[in-house]
């Protein structure tokens, strides 16, 4: 099938390449010229394992093309995916829908044939209804149907998650063509037995925001228990392992540590609270404020712990920060807890050197005043404390004896509980979590 993907960021570029992989003919539309140029050459402007190979293959075959022209998009296909960003509004909790609105406003007046527009971006409940009304007003004698098809991919596993999702969700208005078209698009996955939940648009929108709210809550839950463990002298690792064996609870997302960040969970729970407030249901989600608070406290606690380890003051201390991406296997530093901590530690007078396997360029752009080293060992040179803040495999497998040869003191803080505590302690390190 011919289709257009509007917005080629983490979500859109992956979706476009995966749709080509499924055999569809895809045109990707991106407004940022630099990104477009790279993508058109088959190069991915961000780090996502496996995506460069997939993209290059389909750009070379012509199955996937990239453009900046909405007229070309309107001419090319009758099926569209909206994959533009929905960031948090500046100074507010709610989602900024200006990119989604712009995509609809630009596309719909150009359509000369009936079309179905699938929203993939994460949006507040009610958005599909609003956009549907907007599209009907803008459409020039053509029928434009809006449906919501939320995306659950995880950065670092984006291709696997797109091609082999846990489930597909479609929120379609009654009597439309969206379900039939979606079944055709995702036929390969549906034949593989992927569960397909077809519902109305508000429910589909809520599936995504509720899923993210649940994940955020689970992380903050274990971090709240970690606070109590700290106070009581208990071992959060043992508690998480033991409760995780309960099948009703499960061990995933129960890793205590520095908490969540990135371009999704923080802004999504805030937008969810804001939307509930608009709907008169603020009280129902007031617990998410606490989820957010617990999460932010982890960052403050990390700074305090570093100060404590450095003898009560960070002034003049040298701190090595290993990991700046918000999670491993990604170069995404949006709302990265690691960079947030790095910035706060620097503000308190320490000199901070950061190393990340993939996120150096993005980190430098966001925090140009931090020092950056080309390797983990170089970042650790003369450090008074080493902080592991993103659980990249290369940090997990660091040799503590080798690291000890470069640092000034042997203090390690394991912000992700990913190191072998005994091994580090045996090598003479004071290990803290
Ligand atoms: N990144 C993820 O892991 C992930 C997972 C699931 C859902 N989402 C959701 O997907 C959406 C996109 O997220 P992302 O991480 O890919 O963001 P992103 O910022 O990486 O990508 C958005 C892209 O859209 C482009 N764009 C903006 N306006 C445009 C327009 N009018 N026409 C064409 N292109 C335009 C931007 O230049 C950018 O390249 C968000 O709603 C996000 O919450 C993201």
CSV table of C-alpha atoms and ligand atoms in Angstrom, one decimal:
chain,number,residue,atom,x,y,z
A,1,UNK,CA,0.0,0.0,0.0
A,2,UNK,CA,1.1,3.6,-0.6
A,3,UNK,CA,1.4,5.7,2.6
A,4,UNK,CA,2.8,8.9,4.0
A,5,UNK,CA,4.5,9.3,7.4
A,6,UNK,CA,4.4,12.9,8.6
A,7,UNK,CA,7.4,13.7,11.0
A,8,UNK,CA,10.6,11.6,10.8
A,9,UNK,CA,11.9,11.6,14.4
A,10,UNK,CA,12.4,8.6,16.6
A,11,UNK,CA,8.9,7.4,16.0
A,12,UNK,CA,8.3,8.5,12.4
A,13,UNK,CA,11.6,7.4,10.9
A,14,UNK,CA,11.3,4.0,12.5
A,15,UNK,CA,7.6,3.6,11.5
A,16,UNK,CA,8.4,4.7,7.9
A,17,UNK,CA,11.3,2.2,7.5
A,18,UNK,CA,9.3,-0.6,9.1
A,19,UNK,CA,6.3,0.0,6.8
A,20,UNK,CA,8.7,-0.2,3.9
A,21,UNK,CA,10.0,-3.5,5.4
A,22,UNK,CA,6.4,-4.8,5.4
A,23,UNK,CA,6.3,-4.2,1.6
A,24,UNK,CA,4.5,-0.8,1.5
A,25,UNK,CA,5.5,2.1,-0.6
A,26,UNK,CA,6.3,5.0,1.8
A,27,UNK,CA,6.9,8.7,1.5
A,28,UNK,CA,8.3,10.3,4.7
A,29,UNK,CA,7.7,14.0,5.3
A,30,UNK,CA,10.0,16.0,7.6
A,31,UNK,CA,10.1,19.7,8.1
A,32,UNK,CA,13.8,20.0,9.3
A,33,UNK,CA,15.9,20.1,6.2
A,34,UNK,CA,19.1,18.7,7.8
A,35,UNK,CA,17.3,15.6,9.0
A,36,UNK,CA,15.6,15.2,5.7
A,37,UNK,CA,19.0,15.3,3.8
A,38,UNK,CA,20.5,12.7,6.1
A,39,UNK,CA,17.5,10.4,5.9
A,40,UNK,CA,17.3,10.8,2.1
A,41,UNK,CA,20.9,9.5,2.0
A,42,UNK,CA,19.9,6.5,4.1
A,43,UNK,CA,21.5,7.9,7.3
A,44,UNK,CA,19.7,8.1,10.6
A,45,UNK,CA,20.1,11.4,12.5
A,46,UNK,CA,19.8,9.6,15.9
A,47,UNK,CA,21.0,6.3,17.4
A,48,UNK,CA,18.6,3.4,17.1
A,49,UNK,CA,20.1,-0.1,16.7
A,50,UNK,CA,19.3,-1.7,13.4
A,51,UNK,CA,17.5,1.3,11.9
A,52,UNK,CA,20.4,2.5,9.7
A,53,UNK,CA,20.6,-0.8,7.9
A,54,UNK,CA,16.8,-1.0,7.5
A,55,UNK,CA,16.5,2.6,6.3
A,56,UNK,CA,19.4,2.3,3.9
A,57,UNK,CA,18.0,-0.8,2.3
A,58,UNK,CA,14.6,0.8,1.6
A,59,UNK,CA,16.0,4.1,0.5
A,60,UNK,CA,18.2,2.3,-2.0
A,61,UNK,CA,15.4,0.1,-3.2
A,62,UNK,CA,13.2,3.2,-3.6
A,63,UNK,CA,10.5,1.7,-1.4
A,64,UNK,CA,11.0,4.6,1.0
A,65,UNK,CA,11.5,8.2,-0.1
A,66,UNK,CA,11.9,11.4,1.9
A,67,UNK,CA,10.5,14.8,1.1
A,68,UNK,CA,9.6,18.2,2.7
A,69,UNK,CA,6.6,18.8,0.4
A,70,UNK,CA,3.1,18.4,1.7
A,71,UNK,CA,1.8,18.8,-1.9
A,72,UNK,CA,3.8,15.7,-2.8
A,73,UNK,CA,2.4,13.9,0.2
A,74,UNK,CA,-1.2,14.7,-0.7
A,75,UNK,CA,-0.6,13.5,-4.3
A,76,UNK,CA,1.3,10.4,-3.3
A,77,UNK,CA,-1.2,8.5,-1.1
A,78,UNK,CA,-4.6,8.3,0.6
A,79,UNK,CA,-3.2,6.9,3.8
A,80,UNK,CA,-1.3,9.1,6.3
A,81,UNK,CA,0.4,8.6,9.6
A,82,UNK,CA,0.9,11.6,11.9
A,83,UNK,CA,4.2,11.0,13.9
A,84,UNK,CA,5.1,14.6,14.8
A,85,UNK,CA,6.2,15.6,18.4
A,86,UNK,CA,3.8,16.4,21.2
A,87,UNK,CA,6.1,18.0,23.8
A,88,UNK,CA,5.1,19.6,27.1
A,89,UNK,CA,4.0,23.2,26.7
A,90,UNK,CA,6.5,25.7,28.1
A,91,UNK,CA,5.6,26.6,31.7
A,92,UNK,CA,2.5,24.3,31.7
A,93,UNK,CA,1.7,20.7,32.2
A,94,UNK,CA,-0.4,20.2,29.1
A,95,UNK,CA,0.8,18.8,25.7
A,96,UNK,CA,1.7,21.2,23.0
A,97,UNK,CA,-0.3,20.1,20.0
A,98,UNK,CA,0.9,22.8,17.6
A,99,UNK,CA,2.8,20.3,15.5
A,100,UNK,CA,-0.1,17.9,15.2
A,101,UNK,CA,-2.4,20.7,14.3
A,102,UNK,CA,0.0,22.1,11.8
A,103,UNK,CA,0.3,18.7,10.1
A,104,UNK,CA,-3.5,18.5,9.7
A,105,UNK,CA,-3.8,22.2,8.7
A,106,UNK,CA,-1.2,21.8,6.0
A,107,UNK,CA,-2.2,18.4,4.6
A,108,UNK,CA,-6.0,18.4,4.5
A,109,UNK,CA,-6.6,21.4,2.2
A,110,UNK,CA,-4.3,19.8,-0.3
A,111,UNK,CA,-6.2,16.5,-0.5
A,112,UNK,CA,-8.0,15.9,-3.7
A,113,UNK,CA,-9.1,12.3,-2.8
A,114,UNK,CA,-10.7,10.7,0.2
A,115,UNK,CA,-8.1,9.9,2.8
A,116,UNK,CA,-7.6,8.2,6.2
A,117,UNK,CA,-5.2,9.9,8.6
A,118,UNK,CA,-3.9,7.6,11.4
A,119,UNK,CA,-2.5,9.5,14.4
A,120,UNK,CA,0.5,7.8,16.0
A,121,UNK,CA,1.7,10.6,18.2
A,122,UNK,CA,0.8,10.5,21.9
A,123,UNK,CA,-2.0,12.9,22.4
A,124,UNK,CA,-4.5,13.9,25.1
A,125,UNK,CA,-7.8,12.2,25.1
A,126,UNK,CA,-10.3,14.0,22.8
A,127,UNK,CA,-7.7,15.1,20.2
A,128,UNK,CA,-8.9,12.8,17.5
A,129,UNK,CA,-12.4,14.1,17.8
A,130,UNK,CA,-11.1,17.7,17.7
A,131,UNK,CA,-8.9,17.0,14.7
A,132,UNK,CA,-11.7,15.2,13.0
A,133,UNK,CA,-13.9,18.3,13.2
A,134,UNK,CA,-10.9,20.5,12.1
A,135,UNK,CA,-10.3,18.2,9.1
A,136,UNK,CA,-13.9,18.2,8.0
A,137,UNK,CA,-13.9,22.0,8.1
A,138,UNK,CA,-10.7,22.1,6.0
A,139,UNK,CA,-11.4,19.4,3.5
A,140,UNK,CA,-12.4,20.5,0.1
A,141,UNK,CA,-15.2,18.1,-1.1
A,142,UNK,CA,-13.3,15.0,0.1
A,143,UNK,CA,-13.9,12.7,3.0
A,144,UNK,CA,-11.1,12.8,5.5
A,145,UNK,CA,-11.3,10.2,8.3
A,146,UNK,CA,-9.2,10.5,11.4
A,147,UNK,CA,-8.3,7.4,13.5
A,148,UNK,CA,-5.9,6.9,16.4
A,149,UNK,CA,-3.3,4.2,16.3
A,150,UNK,CA,-1.0,4.8,19.3
A,151,UNK,CA,2.6,3.7,19.2
A,152,UNK,CA,4.2,1.7,22.1
A,153,UNK,CA,7.8,1.3,20.7
A,154,UNK,CA,10.7,1.6,23.1
A,155,UNK,CA,13.8,3.4,22.0
A,156,UNK,CA,16.6,0.9,21.6
A,157,UNK,CA,14.1,-1.8,20.6
A,158,UNK,CA,12.1,0.4,18.1
A,159,UNK,CA,12.3,-1.9,15.1
A,160,UNK,CA,11.4,-5.1,17.0
A,161,UNK,CA,8.6,-3.3,18.8
A,162,UNK,CA,7.2,-1.9,15.5
A,163,UNK,CA,7.4,-5.1,13.5
A,164,UNK,CA,6.5,-7.4,16.4
A,165,UNK,CA,4.4,-5.3,18.7
A,166,UNK,CA,2.8,-6.8,21.9
A,167,UNK,CA,-0.5,-5.5,20.5
A,168,UNK,CA,-2.0,-3.1,17.9
A,169,UNK,CA,-4.5,-0.6,19.0
A,170,UNK,CA,-6.9,1.3,16.7
A,171,UNK,CA,-9.4,3.9,17.8
A,172,UNK,CA,-11.7,4.5,14.8
A,173,UNK,CA,-14.9,6.4,14.4
A,174,UNK,CA,-17.9,4.2,13.6
A,175,UNK,CA,-18.8,3.5,10.0
A,176,UNK,CA,-15.3,4.5,8.7
A,177,UNK,CA,-12.7,2.8,6.5
A,178,UNK,CA,-9.9,3.0,9.1
A,179,UNK,CA,-10.2,-0.6,10.4
A,180,UNK,CA,-10.2,-2.2,7.0
A,181,UNK,CA,-7.2,-0.2,5.9
A,182,UNK,CA,-5.4,-0.8,9.2
A,183,UNK,CA,-6.0,-4.6,8.8
A,184,UNK,CA,-4.4,-4.4,5.3
A,185,UNK,CA,-1.4,-2.3,6.5
A,186,UNK,CA,-0.7,-4.6,9.5
A,187,UNK,CA,-1.7,-7.9,7.8
A,188,UNK,CA,1.7,-9.5,8.3
A,189,UNK,CA,1.5,-8.9,12.1
A,190,UNK,CA,-2.1,-9.8,12.4
A,191,UNK,CA,-1.3,-13.1,10.6
A,192,UNK,CA,1.4,-13.7,13.2
A,193,UNK,CA,-1.3,-13.5,15.9
A,194,UNK,CA,-0.6,-10.0,17.2
A,195,UNK,CA,-3.6,-9.0,19.3
A,196,UNK,CA,-5.6,-6.2,17.6
A,197,UNK,CA,-7.8,-4.0,19.8
A,198,UNK,CA,-10.3,-2.0,17.8
A,199,UNK,CA,-12.1,0.6,19.8
A,200,UNK,CA,-13.2,4.2,19.7
A,201,UNK,CA,-10.7,7.1,19.4
A,202,UNK,CA,-10.9,8.3,23.0
A,203,UNK,CA,-10.2,4.8,24.3
A,204,UNK,CA,-7.2,4.4,22.0
A,205,UNK,CA,-5.8,7.7,23.1
A,206,UNK,CA,-6.3,6.7,26.7
A,207,UNK,CA,-4.7,3.3,26.2
A,208,UNK,CA,-1.4,5.0,25.4
A,209,UNK,CA,-1.5,7.6,28.2
A,210,UNK,CA,-2.7,5.0,30.8
A,211,UNK,CA,0.1,2.6,29.8
A,212,UNK,CA,2.7,5.3,30.3
A,213,UNK,CA,1.1,6.4,33.6
A,214,UNK,CA,1.2,2.8,34.8
A,215,UNK,CA,4.9,2.3,33.9
A,216,UNK,CA,5.8,5.6,35.5
A,217,UNK,CA,3.9,4.6,38.6
A,218,UNK,CA,5.6,1.3,38.8
A,219,UNK,CA,9.0,2.9,38.7
A,220,UNK,CA,8.1,5.6,41.3
A,221,UNK,CA,6.5,2.9,43.5
A,222,UNK,CA,9.8,1.0,43.8
A,223,UNK,CA,11.7,4.2,44.2
A,224,UNK,CA,9.4,5.2,47.0
A,225,UNK,CA,10.0,1.8,48.6
A,226,UNK,CA,13.7,2.5,48.1
A,227,UNK,CA,13.4,5.7,50.2
A,228,UNK,CA,11.8,3.6,53.0
A,229,UNK,CA,14.6,1.0,52.6
A,230,UNK,CA,17.2,3.7,53.0
A,231,UNK,CA,15.5,4.9,56.2
A,232,UNK,CA,15.1,1.4,57.6
A,233,UNK,CA,18.4,0.0,56.5
A,234,UNK,CA,16.8,-2.6,54.2
A,235,UNK,CA,18.0,-3.8,50.9
A,236,UNK,CA,15.8,-2.5,48.0
A,237,UNK,CA,17.3,-5.0,45.6
A,238,UNK,CA,16.2,-8.0,47.7
A,239,UNK,CA,12.7,-6.4,48.2
A,240,UNK,CA,12.3,-5.8,44.4
A,241,UNK,CA,13.5,-9.4,43.5
A,242,UNK,CA,11.2,-11.0,46.1
A,243,UNK,CA,8.0,-9.0,45.3
A,244,UNK,CA,8.8,-9.3,41.5
A,245,UNK,CA,8.4,-13.1,41.7
A,246,UNK,CA,4.7,-12.5,42.4
A,247,UNK,CA,3.2,-13.0,38.9
A,248,UNK,CA,0.6,-10.3,39.7
A,249,UNK,CA,3.4,-7.8,40.3
A,250,UNK,CA,6.2,-8.9,37.9
A,251,UNK,CA,9.9,-7.9,38.1
A,252,UNK,CA,10.0,-5.6,35.1
A,253,UNK,CA,10.1,-1.9,35.8
A,254,UNK,CA,10.9,-2.6,39.4
A,255,UNK,CA,14.5,-1.4,39.3
A,256,UNK,CA,15.1,1.2,41.9
A,257,UNK,CA,17.5,4.0,40.9
A,258,UNK,CA,17.6,7.4,39.3
A,259,UNK,CA,14.1,7.1,37.9
A,260,UNK,CA,12.5,7.8,34.6
A,261,UNK,CA,13.2,10.5,32.0
A,262,UNK,CA,13.2,10.9,28.3
A,263,UNK,CA,10.8,12.3,25.7
A,264,UNK,CA,7.8,10.4,26.8
A,265,UNK,CA,7.0,9.4,30.4
A,266,UNK,CA,7.6,12.7,32.2
A,267,UNK,CA,5.7,14.8,29.7
A,268,UNK,CA,3.0,12.2,29.2
A,269,UNK,CA,2.0,11.9,32.8
A,270,UNK,CA,1.9,15.7,33.1
A,271,UNK,CA,-0.2,16.0,30.0
A,272,UNK,CA,-2.5,13.3,31.4
A,273,UNK,CA,-3.0,15.2,34.6
A,274,UNK,CA,-3.6,18.4,32.7
A,275,UNK,CA,-6.2,16.8,30.5
A,276,UNK,CA,-7.9,15.1,33.4
A,277,UNK,CA,-8.2,18.5,35.0
A,278,UNK,CA,-9.8,20.0,31.9
A,279,UNK,CA,-12.3,17.1,32.0
A,280,UNK,CA,-13.1,17.7,35.6
A,281,UNK,CA,-11.4,14.5,36.7
A,282,UNK,CA,-8.3,16.0,38.2
A,283,UNK,CA,-8.7,14.1,41.5
A,284,UNK,CA,-8.6,10.8,39.7
A,285,UNK,CA,-5.0,11.4,38.6
A,286,UNK,CA,-3.7,13.4,41.6
A,287,UNK,CA,-1.5,10.4,42.5
A,288,UNK,CA,0.5,11.1,39.3
A,289,UNK,CA,1.7,14.3,40.9
A,290,UNK,CA,3.3,12.1,43.6
A,291,UNK,CA,4.7,9.8,41.0
A,292,UNK,CA,6.4,12.8,39.4
A,293,UNK,CA,7.6,14.0,42.8
A,294,UNK,CA,9.1,10.7,43.8
A,295,UNK,CA,10.8,10.6,40.4
A,296,UNK,CA,12.3,14.1,40.8
A,297,UNK,CA,13.4,13.4,44.3
A,298,UNK,CA,15.6,10.6,43.0
A,299,UNK,CA,17.7,13.3,41.1
A,300,UNK,CA,18.0,15.5,44.2
A,301,UNK,CA,18.9,12.5,46.3
A,302,UNK,CA,21.7,11.5,43.8
A,303,UNK,CA,23.2,15.0,44.1
A,304,UNK,CA,23.0,14.8,47.9
A,305,UNK,CA,24.5,11.3,48.0
A,306,UNK,CA,27.4,12.5,45.8
A,307,UNK,CA,28.0,15.5,48.1
A,308,UNK,CA,28.0,13.1,51.1
A,309,UNK,CA,30.4,10.8,49.4
A,310,UNK,CA,32.7,13.8,48.7
A,311,UNK,CA,32.8,14.6,52.4
A,312,UNK,CA,30.0,17.2,52.6
A,313,UNK,CA,30.9,19.6,49.9
A,314,UNK,CA,31.1,19.4,46.1
A,315,UNK,CA,33.2,22.5,45.8
A,316,UNK,CA,36.3,21.6,43.9
A,317,UNK,CA,35.4,17.9,43.7
A,318,UNK,CA,35.9,16.0,40.4
A,319,UNK,CA,32.9,13.9,39.4
A,320,UNK,CA,32.8,11.4,36.6
A,321,UNK,CA,29.4,10.7,35.1
A,322,UNK,CA,29.0,7.6,33.1
A,323,UNK,CA,25.9,7.7,30.9
A,324,UNK,CA,24.0,10.7,29.8
A,325,UNK,CA,21.3,9.2,27.6
A,326,UNK,CA,18.0,8.8,29.5
A,327,UNK,CA,18.3,5.1,29.0
A,328,UNK,CA,20.8,2.6,27.4
A,329,UNK,CA,20.7,1.9,23.6
A,330,UNK,CA,19.5,5.4,22.9
A,331,UNK,CA,21.1,8.8,22.3
A,332,UNK,CA,18.0,10.6,23.5
A,333,UNK,CA,18.8,13.1,26.2
A,334,UNK,CA,15.4,14.7,26.5
A,335,UNK,CA,14.7,15.2,30.2
A,336,UNK,CA,17.7,12.9,30.9
A,337,UNK,CA,18.0,12.3,34.7
A,338,UNK,CA,21.8,11.8,34.3
A,339,UNK,CA,22.3,15.2,32.6
A,340,UNK,CA,20.0,16.8,35.1
A,341,UNK,CA,22.1,15.4,38.0
A,342,UNK,CA,25.3,16.4,36.2
A,343,UNK,CA,24.1,20.0,35.8
A,344,UNK,CA,23.1,20.2,39.5
A,345,UNK,CA,26.4,18.8,40.7
A,346,UNK,CA,28.3,21.3,38.6
A,347,UNK,CA,26.2,24.1,40.0
A,348,UNK,CA,27.4,23.2,43.4
A,349,UNK,CA,31.0,23.8,42.4
A,350,UNK,CA,32.2,20.4,41.2
A,351,UNK,CA,33.9,19.8,37.9
A,352,UNK,CA,31.9,17.2,36.0
A,353,UNK,CA,33.1,15.0,33.2
A,354,UNK,CA,30.6,13.1,31.2
A,355,UNK,CA,30.9,10.1,29.0
A,356,UNK,CA,28.2,8.3,27.1
A,357,UNK,CA,28.7,5.7,24.3
A,358,UNK,CA,26.1,7.3,22.0
A,359,UNK,CA,24.7,10.5,23.4
A,360,UNK,CA,27.8,12.8,23.5
A,361,UNK,CA,26.7,15.1,20.7
A,362,UNK,CA,23.2,15.6,22.0
A,363,UNK,CA,24.5,16.1,25.6
A,364,UNK,CA,27.0,18.7,24.4
A,365,UNK,CA,24.3,20.6,22.6
A,366,UNK,CA,22.1,20.6,25.7
A,367,UNK,CA,24.8,21.1,28.4
A,368,UNK,CA,27.7,22.7,26.6
A,369,UNK,CA,29.4,23.8,29.9
A,370,UNK,CA,30.0,20.2,31.2
A,371,UNK,CA,33.3,18.5,30.3
A,372,UNK,CA,33.1,15.5,28.0
A,373,UNK,CA,35.6,12.7,27.7
A,374,UNK,CA,36.0,10.3,24.8
A,375,UNK,CA,35.9,7.1,27.0
A,376,UNK,CA,34.7,5.9,30.4
A,377,UNK,CA,38.2,5.6,31.7
A,378,UNK,CA,39.2,9.1,30.6
A,379,UNK,CA,36.0,10.5,32.2
A,380,UNK,CA,37.1,8.9,35.5
A,381,UNK,CA,40.6,10.4,35.5
A,382,UNK,CA,41.3,11.9,38.9
A,383,UNK,CA,37.7,11.6,39.9
A,384,UNK,CA,36.6,11.8,43.6
A,385,UNK,CA,33.5,9.9,42.7
A,386,UNK,CA,32.2,7.9,39.8
A,387,UNK,CA,28.5,8.0,39.1
A,388,UNK,CA,26.9,5.4,36.8
A,389,UNK,CA,23.7,7.0,35.7
A,390,UNK,CA,22.7,5.0,32.6
A,391,UNK,CA,23.0,1.3,32.5
A,392,UNK,CA,24.9,0.8,29.3
A,393,UNK,CA,26.4,-2.7,29.0
A,394,UNK,CA,29.9,-1.2,28.7
A,395,UNK,CA,29.6,0.3,32.2
A,396,UNK,CA,28.2,-2.9,33.7
A,397,UNK,CA,31.3,-4.8,32.5
A,398,UNK,CA,33.8,-2.2,33.6
A,399,UNK,CA,36.7,-3.6,35.5
A,400,UNK,CA,36.7,-1.9,38.9
A,401,UNK,CA,40.5,-2.5,39.3
A,402,UNK,CA,41.2,-0.8,36.0
A,403,UNK,CA,39.0,2.2,36.9
A,404,UNK,CA,40.6,2.5,40.3
A,405,UNK,CA,44.0,3.1,38.5
A,406,UNK,CA,42.7,6.4,37.0
A,407,UNK,CA,40.6,7.9,39.8
A,408,UNK,CA,41.7,10.0,42.8
A,409,UNK,CA,39.3,8.2,45.2
A,410,UNK,CA,37.4,4.9,45.1
A,411,UNK,CA,33.8,6.1,45.4
A,412,UNK,CA,31.2,4.7,43.1
A,413,UNK,CA,27.5,5.5,43.1
A,414,UNK,CA,25.5,3.0,41.1
A,415,UNK,CA,22.5,5.1,40.1
A,416,UNK,CA,21.0,2.2,38.2
A,417,UNK,CA,21.9,-0.7,40.5
A,418,UNK,CA,23.5,-2.3,37.5
A,419,UNK,CA,27.1,-3.0,38.8
A,420,UNK,CA,28.3,-6.1,40.7
A,421,UNK,CA,28.5,-4.5,44.2
A,422,UNK,CA,30.7,-7.3,45.6
A,423,UNK,CA,33.2,-7.1,42.7
A,424,UNK,CA,33.5,-3.3,43.2
A,425,UNK,CA,33.8,-3.6,46.9
A,426,UNK,CA,36.5,-6.3,46.6
A,427,UNK,CA,38.4,-3.9,44.4
A,428,UNK,CA,38.5,-1.4,47.2
A,429,UNK,CA,35.6,0.8,46.2
A,430,UNK,CA,33.1,2.3,48.5
A,431,UNK,CA,29.9,1.2,46.7
A,432,UNK,CA,26.7,3.3,47.2
A,433,UNK,CA,23.3,3.1,45.6
B,1,LIG,N1,10.3,8.3,21.0
B,1,LIG,C1,9.5,7.3,21.4
B,1,LIG,O1,10.1,6.3,22.0
B,1,LIG,C2,8.0,7.3,21.3
B,1,LIG,C3,7.3,6.1,21.6
B,1,LIG,C4,5.9,6.2,21.4
B,1,LIG,C5,5.3,7.4,21.1
B,1,LIG,N2,6.0,8.5,20.9
B,1,LIG,C6,5.3,9.7,20.6
B,1,LIG,O2,5.5,9.9,19.2
B,1,LIG,C7,5.5,11.3,18.9
B,1,LIG,C8,6.8,11.7,18.3
B,1,LIG,O3,7.9,11.4,19.2
B,1,LIG,P1,9.4,11.4,18.7
B,1,LIG,O4,10.2,10.9,19.9
B,1,LIG,O5,9.5,10.7,17.4
B,1,LIG,O6,9.7,13.0,18.5
B,1,LIG,P2,10.8,13.7,17.6
B,1,LIG,O7,10.8,15.1,18.1
B,1,LIG,O8,12.0,12.8,17.6
B,1,LIG,O9,10.1,13.6,16.1
B,1,LIG,C9,9.1,14.5,15.7
B,1,LIG,C10,9.5,14.9,14.2
B,1,LIG,O10,8.5,15.6,13.6
B,1,LIG,C11,9.0,16.7,12.8
B,1,LIG,N3,7.9,17.6,12.6
B,1,LIG,C12,7.4,18.6,13.4
B,1,LIG,N4,6.3,19.2,12.8
B,1,LIG,C13,6.2,18.6,11.6
B,1,LIG,C14,5.2,18.8,10.5
B,1,LIG,N5,4.2,19.7,10.6
B,1,LIG,N6,5.4,18.0,9.5
B,1,LIG,C15,6.3,17.1,9.3
B,1,LIG,N7,7.3,16.8,10.3
B,1,LIG,C16,7.2,17.6,11.4
B,1,LIG,C17,10.1,17.2,13.7
B,1,LIG,O11,11.0,18.0,13.0
B,1,LIG,C18,10.7,15.9,14.2
B,1,LIG,O12,11.7,15.4,13.4
B,1,LIG,C19,5.3,12.0,20.3
B,1,LIG,O13,3.9,12.2,20.5
B,1,LIG,C20,5.8,10.9,21.3
B,1,LIG,O14,5.2,11.1,22.5
B,1,LIG,C21,7.4,8.5,21.0
